[in-house]
Amino acid sequence: MKLNLQSIIAVGIGGALGGMLRQAIELGMQNQAPFGTVVINLTGTLVSAFLVVVFANKLKVTQPVADFALVGILGAYTTYSSAILDMVKHGWLIAIPYLLLSLFGGVAVVFIGRWLARKVVAL
């Protein structure tokens, strides 16, 4: 296994940006807990699905650039562990709709992101 220093640095820088963006949204939505995490995870999933199609079919980016965006920014921006902690912290009456919204909303935004990206690729 060969380490790619460019990709490691790209993920580190992207992770810092994604983490800052996530924190800004969480702080902006702090009175709507736990829905900040839902918004973050759904928007991150949408953008991820969109970029995978665009990167593969339109932009042909290098691996460090893809790692910067997908692993770095979006990896730090979205998080499964925060979603689970939010579900546990707020009890079953919030956890069940949260889980359903996260699961079905996540699948829906993947389809939407891919559809939008195919429209962009076709331009």
mmCIF file of C-alpha atoms in Angstrom:
data_model
loop_
_atom_site.group_PDB
_atom_site.id
_atom_site.type_symbol
_atom_site.label_atom_id
_atom_site.label_comp_id
_atom_site.label_asym_id
_atom_site.label_seq_id
_atom_site.Cartn_x
_atom_site.Cartn_y
_atom_site.Cartn_z
ATOM 1 C CA MET A 1 0.000 0.000 0.000
ATOM 2 C CA LYS A 2 1.452 3.332 -1.097
ATOM 3 C CA LEU A 3 0.483 6.491 0.764
ATOM 4 C CA ASN A 4 -0.454 9.405 -1.444
ATOM 5 C CA LEU A 5 0.642 12.536 0.399
ATOM 6 C CA GLN A 6 -1.377 14.797 -1.917
ATOM 7 C CA SER A 7 -4.597 12.950 -1.095
ATOM 8 C CA ILE A 8 -3.826 12.966 2.627
ATOM 9 C CA ILE A 9 -3.247 16.728 2.612
ATOM 10 C CA ALA A 10 -6.328 17.285 0.427
ATOM 11 C CA VAL A 11 -8.515 15.296 2.832
ATOM 12 C CA GLY A 12 -7.072 17.196 5.803
ATOM 13 C CA ILE A 13 -7.773 20.604 4.299
ATOM 14 C CA GLY A 14 -11.194 19.518 3.050
ATOM 15 C CA GLY A 15 -11.994 18.053 6.459
ATOM 16 C CA ALA A 16 -11.213 21.340 8.166
ATOM 17 C CA LEU A 17 -13.528 23.188 5.768
ATOM 18 C CA GLY A 18 -16.301 20.607 6.073
ATOM 19 C CA GLY A 19 -16.070 20.634 9.858
ATOM 20 C CA MET A 20 -16.282 24.430 9.969
ATOM 21 C CA LEU A 21 -19.275 24.429 7.632
ATOM 22 C CA ARG A 22 -20.997 21.784 9.739
ATOM 23 C CA GLN A 23 -20.411 23.755 12.941
ATOM 24 C CA ALA A 24 -21.734 26.954 11.359
ATOM 25 C CA ILE A 25 -24.957 25.210 10.338
ATOM 26 C CA GLU A 26 -25.337 23.499 13.725
ATOM 27 C CA LEU A 27 -24.898 26.832 15.509
ATOM 28 C CA GLY A 28 -27.338 28.513 13.163
ATOM 29 C CA MET A 29 -29.948 25.831 13.818
ATOM 30 C CA GLN A 30 -29.303 25.239 17.520
ATOM 31 C CA ASN A 31 -32.882 26.045 18.482
ATOM 32 C CA GLN A 32 -34.207 23.411 16.064
ATOM 33 C CA ALA A 33 -32.382 20.415 17.561
ATOM 34 C CA PRO A 34 -31.988 17.692 16.399
ATOM 35 C CA PHE A 35 -32.850 18.766 12.882
ATOM 36 C CA GLY A 36 -29.534 20.493 12.185
ATOM 37 C CA THR A 37 -27.929 17.066 11.825
ATOM 38 C CA VAL A 38 -30.740 15.884 9.534
ATOM 39 C CA VAL A 39 -30.307 18.947 7.301
ATOM 40 C CA ILE A 40 -26.547 18.461 7.246
ATOM 41 C CA ASN A 41 -26.702 14.755 6.440
ATOM 42 C CA LEU A 42 -29.353 15.158 3.733
ATOM 43 C CA THR A 43 -27.634 18.102 2.016
ATOM 44 C CA GLY A 44 -24.269 16.341 2.261
ATOM 45 C CA THR A 45 -25.728 13.188 0.726
ATOM 46 C CA LEU A 46 -27.331 15.197 -2.082
ATOM 47 C CA VAL A 47 -24.077 16.985 -2.900
ATOM 48 C CA SER A 48 -22.096 13.748 -2.679
ATOM 49 C CA ALA A 49 -24.377 11.900 -5.095
ATOM 50 C CA PHE A 50 -24.292 14.893 -7.441
ATOM 51 C CA LEU A 51 -20.496 15.172 -7.393
ATOM 52 C CA VAL A 52 -19.860 11.456 -7.936
ATOM 53 C CA VAL A 53 -21.774 11.580 -11.221
ATOM 54 C CA VAL A 54 -20.296 14.929 -12.300
ATOM 55 C CA PHE A 55 -16.741 13.886 -11.424
ATOM 56 C CA ALA A 56 -17.108 10.591 -13.301
ATOM 57 C CA ASN A 57 -18.791 11.979 -16.405
ATOM 58 C CA LYS A 58 -18.059 15.668 -16.820
ATOM 59 C CA LEU A 59 -15.130 17.057 -14.853
ATOM 60 C CA LYS A 60 -12.681 14.130 -14.786
ATOM 61 C CA VAL A 61 -10.957 15.402 -11.631
ATOM 62 C CA THR A 62 -7.779 13.959 -10.170
ATOM 63 C CA GLN A 63 -7.980 11.653 -7.168
ATOM 64 C CA PRO A 64 -6.692 14.284 -4.701
ATOM 65 C CA VAL A 65 -9.412 16.704 -5.866
ATOM 66 C CA ALA A 66 -12.107 14.044 -5.490
ATOM 67 C CA ASP A 67 -10.705 13.129 -2.068
ATOM 68 C CA PHE A 68 -10.695 16.806 -1.038
ATOM 69 C CA ALA A 69 -14.390 17.213 -1.894
ATOM 70 C CA LEU A 70 -15.901 13.810 -1.108
ATOM 71 C CA VAL A 71 -13.786 12.431 1.736
ATOM 72 C CA GLY A 72 -12.532 15.706 3.195
ATOM 73 C CA ILE A 73 -15.303 18.297 2.979
ATOM 74 C CA LEU A 74 -18.323 16.005 2.811
ATOM 75 C CA GLY A 75 -16.844 13.392 5.145
ATOM 76 C CA ALA A 76 -16.366 15.998 7.866
ATOM 77 C CA TYR A 77 -19.637 17.748 7.043
ATOM 78 C CA THR A 78 -21.850 14.668 7.377
ATOM 79 C CA THR A 79 -21.806 12.204 10.233
ATOM 80 C CA TYR A 80 -23.581 9.041 11.203
ATOM 81 C CA SER A 81 -22.453 9.183 14.816
ATOM 82 C CA SER A 82 -24.043 12.589 15.435
ATOM 83 C CA ALA A 83 -27.301 11.340 13.957
ATOM 84 C CA ILE A 84 -27.356 8.335 16.291
ATOM 85 C CA LEU A 85 -26.473 10.470 19.324
ATOM 86 C CA ASP A 86 -29.256 12.919 18.439
ATOM 87 C CA MET A 87 -31.746 10.058 18.187
ATOM 88 C CA VAL A 88 -30.787 8.677 21.590
ATOM 89 C CA LYS A 89 -30.641 12.085 23.276
ATOM 90 C CA HIS A 90 -34.119 13.180 22.212
ATOM 91 C CA GLY A 91 -36.060 9.986 22.969
ATOM 92 C CA TRP A 92 -38.241 7.701 20.892
ATOM 93 C CA LEU A 93 -40.880 10.247 19.882
ATOM 94 C CA ILE A 94 -38.195 12.224 18.048
ATOM 95 C CA ALA A 95 -35.919 9.282 17.196
ATOM 96 C CA ILE A 96 -38.403 7.349 15.058
ATOM 97 C CA PRO A 97 -39.377 10.232 12.721
ATOM 98 C CA TYR A 98 -35.716 11.329 12.669
ATOM 99 C CA LEU A 99 -34.613 7.851 11.605
ATOM 100 C CA LEU A 100 -37.315 7.590 8.942
ATOM 101 C CA LEU A 101 -36.569 11.066 7.590
ATOM 102 C CA SER A 102 -32.830 10.349 7.537
ATOM 103 C CA LEU A 103 -33.220 6.974 5.825
ATOM 104 C CA PHE A 104 -35.896 7.752 3.265
ATOM 105 C CA GLY A 105 -34.768 11.339 2.814
ATOM 106 C CA GLY A 106 -31.214 10.127 2.242
ATOM 107 C CA VAL A 107 -32.294 7.696 -0.465
ATOM 108 C CA ALA A 108 -34.479 10.375 -2.064
ATOM 109 C CA VAL A 109 -31.682 12.962 -2.196
ATOM 110 C CA VAL A 110 -29.308 10.426 -3.772
ATOM 111 C CA PHE A 111 -31.795 9.994 -6.608
ATOM 112 C CA ILE A 112 -32.290 13.764 -6.858
ATOM 113 C CA GLY A 113 -28.535 14.435 -6.799
ATOM 114 C CA ARG A 114 -27.856 11.859 -9.498
ATOM 115 C CA TRP A 115 -30.721 13.187 -11.633
ATOM 116 C CA LEU A 116 -29.457 16.781 -11.319
ATOM 117 C CA ALA A 117 -25.908 15.717 -12.104
ATOM 118 C CA ARG A 118 -27.008 13.867 -15.240
ATOM 119 C CA LYS A 119 -28.703 17.081 -16.380
ATOM 120 C CA VAL A 120 -25.439 18.985 -15.797
ATOM 121 C CA VAL A 121 -23.372 16.305 -17.530
ATOM 122 C CA ALA A 122 -25.674 16.492 -20.549
ATOM 123 C CA LEU A 123 -25.031 20.247 -20.969
#
